[in-house]
Amino acid sequence: RHALAQVDFKVKNRVYNGEEIIIKSIKIDEVKYRGYFTSLPEPRWTTGQDTATLYFFEGSQKTGMNPESIGYSWNVVPQALKTHVTVEYEYRTSPTTGFTQTRKTCDLETDLTPGRHYTYTLSVGIEDVKFLLEFIEDKFI
């Protein structure tokens, strides 16, 4: 079993025909990135207190009505996450009309365990970002 956990995202939109959501960035704030691993008597991690922001996506990607993978997968130190996801996106009603939003989700509360792959699906609307689904696999792919 792998010693780290893997995290990535899928994204979909909640807008009407003729409207678009274009993702500019997705990040998780306050992820612990240091720790100590011991294998005896049982494998376990002890995390430090240092945190960082992990950018999963930076660029410009249109969203659709169905969830699609976006950005990077990160291998992270197993930990109890209690933070939010920040999404910057552009909402367009036409190619020349729209505005940019930066929204935070409700707290992401997950106990990341070693060797598991976590995929979070975000549903992006005109004025909010919600978690739609959390999918956890027992191993990395």
Short mmCIF file of N, CA, C and O in Angstrom, two decimals:
data_model
loop_
_atom_site.label_atom_id
_atom_site.label_comp_id
_atom_site.label_asym_id
_atom_site.label_seq_id
_atom_site.Cartn_x
_atom_site.Cartn_y
_atom_site.Cartn_z
N ARG A 1 0.84 -1.18 0.00
CA ARG A 1 0.00 0.00 0.00
C ARG A 1 0.88 1.24 0.00
O ARG A 1 1.88 1.30 0.71
N HIS A 2 0.52 2.22 -0.77
CA HIS A 2 1.28 3.45 -0.88
C HIS A 2 1.18 4.24 0.42
O HIS A 2 0.17 4.22 1.10
N ALA A 3 2.24 4.96 0.78
CA ALA A 3 2.28 5.70 2.05
C ALA A 3 1.53 7.03 1.98
O ALA A 3 1.17 7.58 3.03
N LEU A 4 1.27 7.55 0.78
CA LEU A 4 0.59 8.84 0.64
C LEU A 4 -0.85 8.64 0.16
O LEU A 4 -1.22 7.55 -0.28
N ALA A 5 -1.63 9.69 0.22
CA ALA A 5 -2.99 9.70 -0.33
C ALA A 5 -2.96 10.55 -1.60
O ALA A 5 -2.12 11.45 -1.74
N GLN A 6 -3.87 10.28 -2.53
CA GLN A 6 -3.92 11.04 -3.78
C GLN A 6 -5.26 11.77 -3.87
O GLN A 6 -6.30 11.19 -3.55
N VAL A 7 -5.22 13.03 -4.30
CA VAL A 7 -6.42 13.87 -4.36
C VAL A 7 -6.50 14.51 -5.74
O VAL A 7 -5.51 15.00 -6.27
N ASP A 8 -7.71 14.52 -6.33
CA ASP A 8 -7.95 15.25 -7.57
C ASP A 8 -9.41 15.69 -7.65
O ASP A 8 -10.20 15.41 -6.74
N PHE A 9 -9.76 16.39 -8.74
CA PHE A 9 -11.08 16.98 -8.88
C PHE A 9 -11.71 16.69 -10.22
O PHE A 9 -11.02 16.50 -11.23
N LYS A 10 -13.04 16.69 -10.20
CA LYS A 10 -13.87 16.75 -11.40
C LYS A 10 -14.76 17.97 -11.21
O LYS A 10 -15.02 18.40 -10.09
N VAL A 11 -15.26 18.51 -12.32
CA VAL A 11 -16.09 19.71 -12.23
C VAL A 11 -17.20 19.65 -13.27
O VAL A 11 -17.03 19.08 -14.34
N LYS A 12 -18.35 20.19 -12.90
CA LYS A 12 -19.49 20.33 -13.82
C LYS A 12 -20.15 21.67 -13.53
O LYS A 12 -19.86 22.29 -12.50
N ASN A 13 -21.03 22.11 -14.42
CA ASN A 13 -21.70 23.39 -14.17
C ASN A 13 -23.19 23.23 -13.93
O ASN A 13 -23.76 22.16 -14.19
N ARG A 14 -23.78 24.29 -13.38
CA ARG A 14 -25.23 24.37 -13.17
C ARG A 14 -25.72 25.68 -13.76
O ARG A 14 -26.10 26.60 -13.05
N VAL A 15 -25.71 25.78 -15.09
CA VAL A 15 -26.19 26.98 -15.77
C VAL A 15 -27.11 26.57 -16.91
O VAL A 15 -27.16 25.42 -17.32
N TYR A 16 -27.83 27.55 -17.44
CA TYR A 16 -28.78 27.31 -18.54
C TYR A 16 -28.05 27.25 -19.88
O TYR A 16 -26.91 27.71 -20.00
N ASN A 17 -28.71 26.68 -20.89
CA ASN A 17 -28.17 26.68 -22.25
C ASN A 17 -27.85 28.11 -22.66
O ASN A 17 -28.59 29.03 -22.36
N GLY A 18 -26.72 28.28 -23.33
CA GLY A 18 -26.30 29.61 -23.75
C GLY A 18 -25.43 30.32 -22.73
O GLY A 18 -24.87 31.37 -23.02
N GLU A 19 -25.32 29.75 -21.54
CA GLU A 19 -24.44 30.31 -20.51
C GLU A 19 -23.25 29.38 -20.33
O GLU A 19 -23.36 28.18 -20.61
N GLU A 20 -22.13 29.93 -19.87
CA GLU A 20 -20.92 29.12 -19.70
C GLU A 20 -20.28 29.41 -18.35
O GLU A 20 -20.36 30.52 -17.84
N ILE A 21 -19.62 28.39 -17.83
CA ILE A 21 -18.73 28.53 -16.68
C ILE A 21 -17.35 28.10 -17.16
O ILE A 21 -17.18 26.98 -17.66
N ILE A 22 -16.37 28.98 -17.01
CA ILE A 22 -15.00 28.69 -17.40
C ILE A 22 -14.14 28.75 -16.14
O ILE A 22 -14.05 29.79 -15.49
N ILE A 23 -13.58 27.61 -15.77
CA ILE A 23 -12.76 27.53 -14.56
C ILE A 23 -11.40 28.15 -14.82
O ILE A 23 -10.76 27.86 -15.83
N LYS A 24 -10.97 29.01 -13.88
CA LYS A 24 -9.66 29.66 -13.95
C LYS A 24 -8.67 29.03 -12.97
O LYS A 24 -7.50 28.92 -13.26
N SER A 25 -9.14 28.66 -11.77
CA SER A 25 -8.25 28.00 -10.80
C SER A 25 -9.05 27.23 -9.76
O SER A 25 -10.19 27.59 -9.45
N ILE A 26 -8.42 26.18 -9.26
CA ILE A 26 -8.97 25.38 -8.15
C ILE A 26 -7.81 25.13 -7.20
O ILE A 26 -6.73 24.69 -7.62
N LYS A 27 -8.03 25.43 -5.92
CA LYS A 27 -6.98 25.21 -4.93
C LYS A 27 -7.58 24.81 -3.60
O LYS A 27 -8.73 25.12 -3.29
N ILE A 28 -6.78 24.07 -2.82
CA ILE A 28 -7.14 23.74 -1.44
C ILE A 28 -6.16 24.49 -0.54
O ILE A 28 -4.95 24.39 -0.72
N ASP A 29 -6.69 25.25 0.39
CA ASP A 29 -5.86 25.97 1.35
C ASP A 29 -5.57 25.09 2.55
O ASP A 29 -6.31 24.17 2.86
N GLU A 30 -4.48 25.39 3.21
CA GLU A 30 -4.14 24.80 4.50
C GLU A 30 -4.01 23.27 4.48
O GLU A 30 -4.59 22.57 5.29
N VAL A 31 -3.22 22.78 3.54
CA VAL A 31 -2.92 21.35 3.49
C VAL A 31 -1.56 21.14 4.16
O VAL A 31 -0.57 21.81 3.82
N LYS A 32 -1.51 20.23 5.11
CA LYS A 32 -0.24 19.92 5.78
C LYS A 32 0.65 19.19 4.79
O LYS A 32 0.21 18.27 4.11
N TYR A 33 1.89 19.62 4.72
CA TYR A 33 2.79 19.03 3.73
C TYR A 33 4.03 18.38 4.32
O TYR A 33 4.86 17.87 3.58
N ARG A 34 4.15 18.38 5.62
CA ARG A 34 5.28 17.72 6.27
C ARG A 34 4.78 16.71 7.28
O ARG A 34 3.73 16.91 7.89
N GLY A 35 5.56 15.67 7.44
CA GLY A 35 5.19 14.67 8.44
C GLY A 35 6.28 13.64 8.60
O GLY A 35 7.29 13.65 7.89
N TYR A 36 6.07 12.77 9.54
CA TYR A 36 7.00 11.69 9.82
C TYR A 36 6.26 10.37 9.70
O TYR A 36 5.17 10.21 10.24
N PHE A 37 6.89 9.46 8.99
CA PHE A 37 6.29 8.14 8.77
C PHE A 37 7.05 7.11 9.59
O PHE A 37 8.28 7.08 9.57
N THR A 38 6.31 6.29 10.31
CA THR A 38 6.91 5.16 11.00
C THR A 38 6.17 3.90 10.58
O THR A 38 4.96 3.92 10.38
N SER A 39 6.91 2.82 10.44
CA SER A 39 6.27 1.59 9.96
C SER A 39 6.03 0.57 11.07
O SER A 39 5.31 -0.40 10.86
N LEU A 40 6.65 0.79 12.23
CA LEU A 40 6.49 -0.17 13.32
C LEU A 40 5.97 0.53 14.56
O LEU A 40 6.33 1.66 14.82
N PRO A 41 5.11 -0.05 15.33
CA PRO A 41 4.55 -1.39 15.18
C PRO A 41 3.48 -1.43 14.08
O PRO A 41 3.21 -2.48 13.52
N GLU A 42 2.86 -0.28 13.77
CA GLU A 42 1.89 -0.18 12.68
C GLU A 42 2.30 1.01 11.81
O GLU A 42 2.80 2.01 12.33
N PRO A 43 2.05 0.95 10.49
CA PRO A 43 2.35 2.12 9.66
C PRO A 43 1.48 3.31 10.07
O PRO A 43 0.26 3.16 10.24
N ARG A 44 2.11 4.47 10.26
CA ARG A 44 1.33 5.67 10.60
C ARG A 44 2.13 6.93 10.32
O ARG A 44 3.35 6.91 10.30
N TRP A 45 1.39 8.00 10.13
CA TRP A 45 1.96 9.33 9.89
C TRP A 45 1.71 10.21 11.10
O TRP A 45 0.64 10.18 11.70
N THR A 46 2.69 11.04 11.40
CA THR A 46 2.52 12.13 12.35
C THR A 46 2.80 13.40 11.55
O THR A 46 3.91 13.60 11.05
N THR A 47 1.78 14.24 11.38
CA THR A 47 1.95 15.42 10.55
C THR A 47 2.49 16.58 11.36
O THR A 47 2.25 16.69 12.56
N GLY A 48 3.22 17.45 10.67
CA GLY A 48 3.68 18.70 11.26
C GLY A 48 2.55 19.72 11.19
O GLY A 48 1.44 19.42 10.75
N GLN A 49 2.83 20.93 11.58
CA GLN A 49 1.81 21.98 11.57
C GLN A 49 1.93 22.90 10.35
O GLN A 49 1.05 23.72 10.12
N ASP A 50 3.01 22.77 9.56
CA ASP A 50 3.20 23.62 8.39
C ASP A 50 2.14 23.30 7.34
O ASP A 50 1.88 22.13 7.04
N THR A 51 1.54 24.36 6.79
CA THR A 51 0.52 24.16 5.75
C THR A 51 0.89 24.95 4.49
O THR A 51 1.68 25.89 4.54
N ALA A 52 0.31 24.53 3.39
CA ALA A 52 0.53 25.19 2.11
C ALA A 52 -0.78 25.16 1.32
O ALA A 52 -1.70 24.41 1.64
N THR A 53 -0.83 25.96 0.28
CA THR A 53 -1.94 25.94 -0.66
C THR A 53 -1.56 25.05 -1.83
O THR A 53 -0.49 25.23 -2.41
N LEU A 54 -2.41 24.09 -2.16
CA LEU A 54 -2.18 23.21 -3.31
C LEU A 54 -3.06 23.66 -4.47
O LEU A 54 -4.28 23.66 -4.36
N TYR A 55 -2.42 24.02 -5.57
CA TYR A 55 -3.16 24.41 -6.77
C TYR A 55 -3.38 23.16 -7.61
O TYR A 55 -2.44 22.52 -8.05
N PHE A 56 -4.63 22.84 -7.86
CA PHE A 56 -4.98 21.68 -8.67
C PHE A 56 -5.18 22.07 -10.13
O PHE A 56 -5.04 21.24 -11.01
N PHE A 57 -5.55 23.34 -10.34
CA PHE A 57 -5.75 23.80 -11.71
C PHE A 57 -5.51 25.30 -11.78
O PHE A 57 -5.96 26.04 -10.91
N GLU A 58 -4.81 25.71 -12.84
CA GLU A 58 -4.67 27.12 -13.20
C GLU A 58 -4.68 27.17 -14.71
O GLU A 58 -3.90 26.49 -15.35
N GLY A 59 -5.57 27.97 -15.28
CA GLY A 59 -5.68 28.05 -16.72
C GLY A 59 -7.05 28.54 -17.12
O GLY A 59 -7.59 29.46 -16.52
N SER A 60 -7.63 27.89 -18.11
CA SER A 60 -8.95 28.25 -18.61
C SER A 60 -9.59 27.00 -19.20
O SER A 60 -9.13 26.51 -20.24
N GLN A 61 -10.61 26.46 -18.53
CA GLN A 61 -11.28 25.26 -19.02
C GLN A 61 -12.78 25.42 -18.91
O GLN A 61 -13.31 25.67 -17.82
N LYS A 62 -13.46 25.26 -20.05
CA LYS A 62 -14.93 25.31 -20.06
C LYS A 62 -15.46 24.07 -19.34
O LYS A 62 -14.87 23.00 -19.42
N THR A 63 -16.59 24.24 -18.70
CA THR A 63 -17.23 23.12 -18.02
C THR A 63 -18.45 22.68 -18.80
O THR A 63 -19.00 23.43 -19.59
N GLY A 64 -18.90 21.46 -18.54
CA GLY A 64 -20.09 20.93 -19.17
C GLY A 64 -21.11 20.54 -18.11
O GLY A 64 -20.92 20.74 -16.91
N MET A 65 -22.17 19.93 -18.58
CA MET A 65 -23.24 19.50 -17.67
C MET A 65 -22.88 18.20 -16.95
O MET A 65 -23.50 17.86 -15.95
N ASN A 66 -21.91 17.47 -17.47
CA ASN A 66 -21.45 16.23 -16.84
C ASN A 66 -20.07 16.43 -16.23
O ASN A 66 -19.25 17.17 -16.77
N PRO A 67 -19.78 15.76 -15.12
CA PRO A 67 -18.48 15.92 -14.48
C PRO A 67 -17.32 15.49 -15.39
O PRO A 67 -17.39 14.45 -16.03
N GLU A 68 -16.29 16.34 -15.44
CA GLU A 68 -15.08 16.05 -16.21
C GLU A 68 -13.87 16.30 -15.33
O GLU A 68 -13.85 17.24 -14.54
N SER A 69 -12.84 15.49 -15.51
CA SER A 69 -11.59 15.68 -14.77
C SER A 69 -10.98 17.02 -15.12
O SER A 69 -11.09 17.49 -16.26
N ILE A 70 -10.32 17.63 -14.11
CA ILE A 70 -9.67 18.91 -14.34
C ILE A 70 -8.38 18.98 -13.52
O ILE A 70 -8.34 18.53 -12.38
N GLY A 71 -7.34 19.46 -14.15
CA GLY A 71 -6.11 19.74 -13.41
C GLY A 71 -5.30 18.54 -13.01
O GLY A 71 -5.36 17.47 -13.62
N TYR A 72 -4.53 18.75 -11.93
CA TYR A 72 -3.56 17.78 -11.45
C TYR A 72 -4.12 16.88 -10.36
O TYR A 72 -5.03 17.25 -9.65
N SER A 73 -3.47 15.74 -10.19
CA SER A 73 -3.65 14.90 -9.01
C SER A 73 -2.43 15.17 -8.12
O SER A 73 -1.31 15.22 -8.62
N TRP A 74 -2.67 15.34 -6.85
CA TRP A 74 -1.58 15.55 -5.89
C TRP A 74 -1.49 14.38 -4.94
O TRP A 74 -2.51 13.90 -4.44
N ASN A 75 -0.27 13.95 -4.65
CA ASN A 75 -0.02 12.99 -3.59
C ASN A 75 0.25 13.81 -2.33
O ASN A 75 1.11 14.69 -2.35
N VAL A 76 -0.51 13.54 -1.27
CA VAL A 76 -0.39 14.34 -0.05
C VAL A 76 -0.18 13.44 1.16
O VAL A 76 -0.52 12.25 1.15
N VAL A 77 0.37 14.05 2.19
CA VAL A 77 0.56 13.35 3.46
C VAL A 77 -0.82 13.04 4.04
O VAL A 77 -1.68 13.92 4.08
N PRO A 78 -1.10 11.81 4.43
CA PRO A 78 -2.39 11.49 5.05
C PRO A 78 -2.63 12.39 6.26
O PRO A 78 -1.72 12.63 7.07
N GLN A 79 -3.86 12.91 6.38
CA GLN A 79 -4.20 13.88 7.41
C GLN A 79 -5.70 14.05 7.50
O GLN A 79 -6.43 13.63 6.60
N ALA A 80 -6.13 14.71 8.54
CA ALA A 80 -7.54 15.07 8.68
C ALA A 80 -7.69 16.47 8.09
O ALA A 80 -7.24 17.46 8.67
N LEU A 81 -8.27 16.53 6.89
CA LEU A 81 -8.51 17.82 6.25
C LEU A 81 -9.70 18.51 6.89
O LEU A 81 -10.73 17.88 7.12
N LYS A 82 -9.56 19.77 7.17
CA LYS A 82 -10.69 20.60 7.59
C LYS A 82 -10.41 21.99 7.04
O LYS A 82 -9.93 22.87 7.74
N THR A 83 -10.67 22.13 5.77
CA THR A 83 -10.38 23.37 5.07
C THR A 83 -11.39 23.50 3.93
O THR A 83 -12.31 22.70 3.81
N HIS A 84 -11.23 24.51 3.11
CA HIS A 84 -12.15 24.70 2.00
C HIS A 84 -11.40 24.68 0.68
O HIS A 84 -10.18 24.76 0.64
N VAL A 85 -12.18 24.55 -0.39
CA VAL A 85 -11.66 24.61 -1.74
C VAL A 85 -12.05 25.97 -2.30
O VAL A 85 -13.19 26.41 -2.15
N THR A 86 -11.08 26.65 -2.92
CA THR A 86 -11.35 27.96 -3.53
C THR A 86 -11.34 27.78 -5.04
O THR A 86 -10.40 27.22 -5.59
N VAL A 87 -12.41 28.26 -5.68
CA VAL A 87 -12.54 28.14 -7.13
C VAL A 87 -12.72 29.54 -7.72
O VAL A 87 -13.59 30.29 -7.28
N GLU A 88 -11.88 29.86 -8.68
CA GLU A 88 -12.06 31.09 -9.45
C GLU A 88 -12.60 30.70 -10.81
O GLU A 88 -12.09 29.78 -11.45
N TYR A 89 -13.67 31.38 -11.23
CA TYR A 89 -14.29 31.02 -12.51
C TYR A 89 -14.92 32.24 -13.15
O TYR A 89 -15.18 33.25 -12.50
N GLU A 90 -15.15 32.11 -14.44
CA GLU A 90 -15.81 33.16 -15.20
C GLU A 90 -17.18 32.64 -15.61
O GLU A 90 -17.30 31.54 -16.14
N TYR A 91 -18.20 33.46 -15.35
CA TYR A 91 -19.57 33.14 -15.78
C TYR A 91 -19.85 34.02 -17.00
O TYR A 91 -19.68 35.23 -16.97
N ARG A 92 -20.27 33.38 -18.11
CA ARG A 92 -20.55 34.13 -19.34
C ARG A 92 -21.97 33.87 -19.82
O ARG A 92 -22.43 32.73 -19.84
N THR A 93 -22.61 34.95 -20.24
CA THR A 93 -23.92 34.83 -20.86
C THR A 93 -23.81 34.96 -22.38
O THR A 93 -24.74 34.63 -23.10
N SER A 94 -22.67 35.47 -22.85
CA SER A 94 -22.35 35.54 -24.27
C SER A 94 -20.83 35.64 -24.36
O SER A 94 -20.16 35.84 -23.34
N PRO A 95 -20.26 35.54 -25.56
CA PRO A 95 -18.80 35.60 -25.65
C PRO A 95 -18.20 36.91 -25.10
O PRO A 95 -17.03 36.94 -24.74
N THR A 96 -18.97 37.98 -25.05
CA THR A 96 -18.44 39.27 -24.60
C THR A 96 -19.04 39.76 -23.27
O THR A 96 -18.65 40.81 -22.78
N THR A 97 -19.98 39.01 -22.71
CA THR A 97 -20.63 39.44 -21.47
C THR A 97 -20.44 38.40 -20.38
O THR A 97 -20.72 37.22 -20.59
N GLY A 98 -19.98 38.86 -19.23
CA GLY A 98 -19.79 37.94 -18.11
C GLY A 98 -19.03 38.61 -16.99
O GLY A 98 -18.71 39.80 -17.04
N PHE A 99 -18.73 37.84 -15.97
CA PHE A 99 -17.96 38.36 -14.84
C PHE A 99 -17.20 37.21 -14.18
O PHE A 99 -17.53 36.05 -14.35
N THR A 100 -16.18 37.57 -13.42
CA THR A 100 -15.34 36.59 -12.74
C THR A 100 -15.73 36.53 -11.28
O THR A 100 -15.99 37.55 -10.65
N GLN A 101 -15.77 35.31 -10.74
CA GLN A 101 -16.11 35.06 -9.34
C GLN A 101 -14.99 34.26 -8.69
O GLN A 101 -14.36 33.44 -9.34
N THR A 102 -14.79 34.49 -7.40
CA THR A 102 -13.93 33.61 -6.60
C THR A 102 -14.78 33.17 -5.42
O THR A 102 -15.25 34.00 -4.64
N ARG A 103 -15.03 31.88 -5.32
CA ARG A 103 -15.91 31.34 -4.28
C ARG A 103 -15.21 30.22 -3.53
O ARG A 103 -14.44 29.46 -4.09
N LYS A 104 -15.54 30.12 -2.25
CA LYS A 104 -15.03 29.05 -1.40
C LYS A 104 -16.18 28.08 -1.12
O LYS A 104 -17.32 28.49 -0.96
N THR A 105 -15.84 26.81 -1.04
CA THR A 105 -16.83 25.79 -0.70
C THR A 105 -17.03 25.77 0.81
O THR A 105 -16.28 26.40 1.56
N CYS A 106 -18.00 25.00 1.25
CA CYS A 106 -18.09 24.69 2.67
C CYS A 106 -16.84 23.89 3.02
O CYS A 106 -16.10 23.45 2.15
N ASP A 107 -16.57 23.71 4.30
CA ASP A 107 -15.36 22.98 4.71
C ASP A 107 -15.31 21.59 4.11
O ASP A 107 -16.32 20.88 4.08
N LEU A 108 -14.14 21.25 3.62
CA LEU A 108 -13.84 19.90 3.14
C LEU A 108 -13.32 19.15 4.35
O LEU A 108 -12.24 19.45 4.85
N GLU A 109 -14.10 18.21 4.84
CA GLU A 109 -13.71 17.45 6.03
C GLU A 109 -13.57 15.98 5.66
O GLU A 109 -14.56 15.28 5.50
N THR A 110 -12.33 15.56 5.48
CA THR A 110 -12.04 14.18 5.09
C THR A 110 -10.80 13.71 5.82
O THR A 110 -9.83 14.46 5.94
N ASP A 111 -10.82 12.49 6.30
CA ASP A 111 -9.61 11.87 6.84
C ASP A 111 -8.92 11.15 5.70
O ASP A 111 -9.36 10.08 5.27
N LEU A 112 -7.87 11.77 5.17
CA LEU A 112 -7.12 11.15 4.08
C LEU A 112 -6.28 10.02 4.64
O LEU A 112 -5.53 10.22 5.59
N THR A 113 -6.42 8.84 4.07
CA THR A 113 -5.69 7.68 4.56
C THR A 113 -4.68 7.21 3.49
O THR A 113 -4.90 7.41 2.29
N PRO A 114 -3.61 6.58 3.92
CA PRO A 114 -2.57 6.14 2.99
C PRO A 114 -3.12 5.17 1.94
O PRO A 114 -3.97 4.34 2.23
N GLY A 115 -2.62 5.35 0.71
CA GLY A 115 -2.95 4.41 -0.35
C GLY A 115 -4.29 4.61 -1.01
O GLY A 115 -4.64 3.87 -1.92
N ARG A 116 -5.04 5.62 -0.59
CA ARG A 116 -6.36 5.85 -1.19
C ARG A 116 -6.34 7.04 -2.14
O ARG A 116 -5.59 7.99 -1.94
N HIS A 117 -7.21 6.97 -3.14
CA HIS A 117 -7.34 8.01 -4.16
C HIS A 117 -8.70 8.68 -3.95
O HIS A 117 -9.73 8.02 -4.01
N TYR A 118 -8.68 10.00 -3.71
CA TYR A 118 -9.90 10.77 -3.44
C TYR A 118 -10.19 11.68 -4.62
O TYR A 118 -9.34 12.50 -4.99
N THR A 119 -11.37 11.54 -5.22
CA THR A 119 -11.80 12.42 -6.30
C THR A 119 -13.04 13.18 -5.83
O THR A 119 -14.05 12.56 -5.48
N TYR A 120 -12.94 14.50 -5.83
CA TYR A 120 -14.05 15.36 -5.42
C TYR A 120 -14.66 15.99 -6.66
O TYR A 120 -13.94 16.50 -7.53
N THR A 121 -16.00 15.95 -6.75
CA THR A 121 -16.69 16.57 -7.86
C THR A 121 -17.32 17.87 -7.38
O THR A 121 -18.06 17.88 -6.40
N LEU A 122 -16.99 18.96 -8.09
CA LEU A 122 -17.52 20.27 -7.77
C LEU A 122 -18.60 20.64 -8.78
O LEU A 122 -18.43 20.45 -9.98
N SER A 123 -19.69 21.18 -8.28
CA SER A 123 -20.78 21.67 -9.11
C SER A 123 -20.77 23.20 -9.01
O SER A 123 -20.98 23.75 -7.92
N VAL A 124 -20.51 23.87 -10.14
CA VAL A 124 -20.32 25.32 -10.14
C VAL A 124 -21.55 26.00 -10.73
O VAL A 124 -21.96 25.69 -11.84
N GLY A 125 -22.12 26.93 -9.97
CA GLY A 125 -23.26 27.71 -10.42
C GLY A 125 -22.88 29.17 -10.59
O GLY A 125 -21.72 29.55 -10.44
N ILE A 126 -23.86 30.00 -10.86
CA ILE A 126 -23.60 31.41 -11.09
C ILE A 126 -22.96 32.06 -9.86
O ILE A 126 -22.01 32.82 -9.98
N GLU A 127 -23.45 31.71 -8.67
CA GLU A 127 -22.97 32.38 -7.46
C GLU A 127 -22.45 31.45 -6.37
O GLU A 127 -22.25 31.88 -5.24
N ASP A 128 -22.25 30.16 -6.69
CA ASP A 128 -21.75 29.26 -5.64
C ASP A 128 -21.04 28.05 -6.23
O ASP A 128 -21.14 27.77 -7.42
N VAL A 129 -20.29 27.38 -5.35
CA VAL A 129 -19.61 26.13 -5.70
C VAL A 129 -19.96 25.13 -4.61
O VAL A 129 -19.79 25.42 -3.42
N LYS A 130 -20.47 23.97 -5.01
CA LYS A 130 -20.88 22.94 -4.06
C LYS A 130 -20.17 21.63 -4.35
O LYS A 130 -19.82 21.36 -5.49
N PHE A 131 -20.00 20.84 -3.30
CA PHE A 131 -19.51 19.48 -3.50
C PHE A 131 -20.68 18.65 -3.98
O PHE A 131 -21.74 18.64 -3.38
N LEU A 132 -20.48 17.93 -5.07
CA LEU A 132 -21.52 17.08 -5.62
C LEU A 132 -21.32 15.64 -5.19
O LEU A 132 -22.24 14.94 -4.87
N LEU A 133 -20.06 15.21 -5.17
CA LEU A 133 -19.77 13.80 -4.96
C LEU A 133 -18.34 13.65 -4.47
O LEU A 133 -17.46 14.39 -4.86
N GLU A 134 -18.14 12.67 -3.61
CA GLU A 134 -16.80 12.30 -3.19
C GLU A 134 -16.63 10.83 -3.54
O GLU A 134 -17.44 10.00 -3.17
N PHE A 135 -15.59 10.52 -4.29
CA PHE A 135 -15.35 9.14 -4.71
C PHE A 135 -14.00 8.72 -4.19
O PHE A 135 -12.99 9.39 -4.41
N ILE A 136 -13.98 7.63 -3.46
CA ILE A 136 -12.74 7.16 -2.84
C ILE A 136 -12.43 5.77 -3.35
O ILE A 136 -13.27 4.87 -3.28
N GLU A 137 -11.22 5.58 -3.88
CA GLU A 137 -10.76 4.27 -4.33
C GLU A 137 -9.74 3.75 -3.33
O GLU A 137 -9.05 4.52 -2.68
N ASP A 138 -9.64 2.45 -3.25
CA ASP A 138 -8.73 1.84 -2.29
C ASP A 138 -7.28 1.89 -2.69
O ASP A 138 -6.41 1.52 -1.92
N LYS A 139 -6.98 2.31 -3.90
CA LYS A 139 -5.59 2.34 -4.33
C LYS A 139 -5.40 3.39 -5.39
O LYS A 139 -6.35 3.86 -6.00
N PHE A 140 -4.14 3.75 -5.63
CA PHE A 140 -3.80 4.65 -6.71
C PHE A 140 -3.98 3.91 -8.03
O PHE A 140 -3.82 2.70 -8.09
N ILE A 141 -4.25 4.66 -9.06
CA ILE A 141 -4.34 4.07 -10.40
C ILE A 141 -3.05 4.33 -11.13
O ILE A 141 -2.49 5.33 -11.06
#
